[in-house]
């Protein structure tokens, strides 16, 4: 049985999650976005209380709010950090992506990451996580999927009732929609989803109710250009 705990860190409300199998002492940390020492303490106090030790850090993408606490966590737990290589530029110079956000001053991160690719399987915390490359929010955005546990960690690709923004550097709306429709909505409907921000959801919930994912009602190809007359109008 997989246990999961979600923390919400930093002013942007990034979800950091910890996952471990029943009886296991090793765990997986995803997107440690702690922007303060208090956040780091909150996470490490939890790990110590539960007797857990991370054996990997997984990054859904390279945006600063998802990697803010990586360096501090690595000083305590020197473990591999897995990220898609297409986001290395964003990781190294996040300021170039968030030029308009003047309230955030520290974006640069010098983190050695282990490259991952679509279809890779990472074994961490006693669980196998399949890498699903879902570009669109960023070029190297990925989701992590545990089929055995019906769990998807979607990062900023898919949210409850929304989708990731595509107006930042490297974003592409059409690519993001293709990623979601072809790679995520094809997963079992009862798959639980932990997004990068906001409340957990499920694939079925988003497929049926997410307004960004509903089919457009386009007119029939034979619809006359002048329209049709409706009696009484």
PDB file of N, CA, C and O in Angstrom, residues 185 189 202-211 213-215:
ATOM      1  N   UNK A 185      -5.502  11.640 -20.532  1.00  0.00           N
ATOM      2  CA  UNK A 185      -6.908  11.245 -20.542  1.00  0.00           C
ATOM      3  C   UNK A 185      -7.104   9.803 -20.989  1.00  0.00           C
ATOM      4  O   UNK A 185      -8.202   9.254 -20.845  1.00  0.00           O
ATOM      5  N   UNK A 189      -9.856   5.969 -15.665  1.00  0.00           N
ATOM      6  CA  UNK A 189     -10.582   7.090 -15.085  1.00  0.00           C
ATOM      7  C   UNK A 189     -10.449   7.200 -13.582  1.00  0.00           C
ATOM      8  O   UNK A 189     -10.551   8.296 -13.021  1.00  0.00           O
ATOM      9  N   UNK A 202      -9.055  13.558 -10.171  1.00  0.00           N
ATOM     10  CA  UNK A 202      -8.943  12.257 -10.830  1.00  0.00           C
ATOM     11  C   UNK A 202      -9.016  12.460 -12.337  1.00  0.00           C
ATOM     12  O   UNK A 202      -9.504  13.489 -12.816  1.00  0.00           O
ATOM     13  N   UNK A 203      -8.562  11.475 -13.075  1.00  0.00           N
ATOM     14  CA  UNK A 203      -8.622  11.555 -14.535  1.00  0.00           C
ATOM     15  C   UNK A 203     -10.067  11.643 -15.006  1.00  0.00           C
ATOM     16  O   UNK A 203     -10.407  12.448 -15.885  1.00  0.00           O
ATOM     17  N   UNK A 204     -10.967  10.849 -14.417  1.00  0.00           N
ATOM     18  CA  UNK A 204     -12.366  10.891 -14.829  1.00  0.00           C
ATOM     19  C   UNK A 204     -12.980  12.253 -14.562  1.00  0.00           C
ATOM     20  O   UNK A 204     -13.707  12.796 -15.407  1.00  0.00           O
ATOM     21  N   UNK A 205     -12.700  12.817 -13.400  1.00  0.00           N
ATOM     22  CA  UNK A 205     -13.236  14.124 -13.056  1.00  0.00           C
ATOM     23  C   UNK A 205     -12.814  15.179 -14.070  1.00  0.00           C
ATOM     24  O   UNK A 205     -13.629  15.990 -14.531  1.00  0.00           O
ATOM     25  N   UNK A 206     -11.548  15.164 -14.444  1.00  0.00           N
ATOM     26  CA  UNK A 206     -11.059  16.170 -15.394  1.00  0.00           C
ATOM     27  C   UNK A 206     -11.556  15.904 -16.798  1.00  0.00           C
ATOM     28  O   UNK A 206     -11.891  16.839 -17.538  1.00  0.00           O
ATOM     29  N   UNK A 207     -11.609  14.642 -17.174  1.00  0.00           N
ATOM     30  CA  UNK A 207     -12.093  14.324 -18.512  1.00  0.00           C
ATOM     31  C   UNK A 207     -13.537  14.728 -18.722  1.00  0.00           C
ATOM     32  O   UNK A 207     -13.943  15.126 -19.829  1.00  0.00           O
ATOM     33  N   UNK A 208     -14.338  14.658 -17.656  1.00  0.00           N
ATOM     34  CA  UNK A 208     -15.763  14.969 -17.775  1.00  0.00           C
ATOM     35  C   UNK A 208     -16.093  16.425 -17.493  1.00  0.00           C
ATOM     36  O   UNK A 208     -17.039  16.970 -18.069  1.00  0.00           O
ATOM     37  N   UNK A 209     -15.315  17.083 -16.610  1.00  0.00           N
ATOM     38  CA  UNK A 209     -15.747  18.387 -16.123  1.00  0.00           C
ATOM     39  C   UNK A 209     -14.752  19.525 -16.332  1.00  0.00           C
ATOM     40  O   UNK A 209     -15.130  20.680 -16.170  1.00  0.00           O
ATOM     41  N   UNK A 210     -13.506  19.236 -16.631  1.00  0.00           N
ATOM     42  CA  UNK A 210     -12.534  20.306 -16.819  1.00  0.00           C
ATOM     43  C   UNK A 210     -12.932  21.124 -18.050  1.00  0.00           C
ATOM     44  O   UNK A 210     -12.979  20.593 -19.164  1.00  0.00           O
ATOM     45  N   UNK A 211     -13.244  22.417 -17.889  1.00  0.00           N
ATOM     46  CA  UNK A 211     -13.744  23.194 -19.032  1.00  0.00           C
ATOM     47  C   UNK A 211     -12.745  23.323 -20.178  1.00  0.00           C
ATOM     48  O   UNK A 211     -13.146  23.531 -21.327  1.00  0.00           O
ATOM     49  N   UNK A 213     -11.003  20.948 -21.336  1.00  0.00           N
ATOM     50  CA  UNK A 213     -10.881  19.660 -22.021  1.00  0.00           C
ATOM     51  C   UNK A 213     -12.176  19.197 -22.662  1.00  0.00           C
ATOM     52  O   UNK A 213     -12.268  18.071 -23.135  1.00  0.00           O
ATOM     53  N   UNK A 214     -13.181  20.081 -22.687  1.00  0.00           N
ATOM     54  CA  UNK A 214     -14.448  19.708 -23.307  1.00  0.00           C
ATOM     55  C   UNK A 214     -14.386  19.935 -24.809  1.00  0.00           C
ATOM     56  O   UNK A 214     -13.767  20.891 -25.276  1.00  0.00           O
ATOM     57  N   UNK A 215     -15.027  19.053 -25.586  1.00  0.00           N
ATOM     58  CA  UNK A 215     -14.988  19.219 -27.052  1.00  0.00           C
ATOM     59  C   UNK A 215     -15.719  20.479 -27.479  1.00  0.00           C
ATOM     60  O   UNK A 215     -16.725  20.881 -26.881  1.00  0.00           O
TER      61      UNK A 215
END
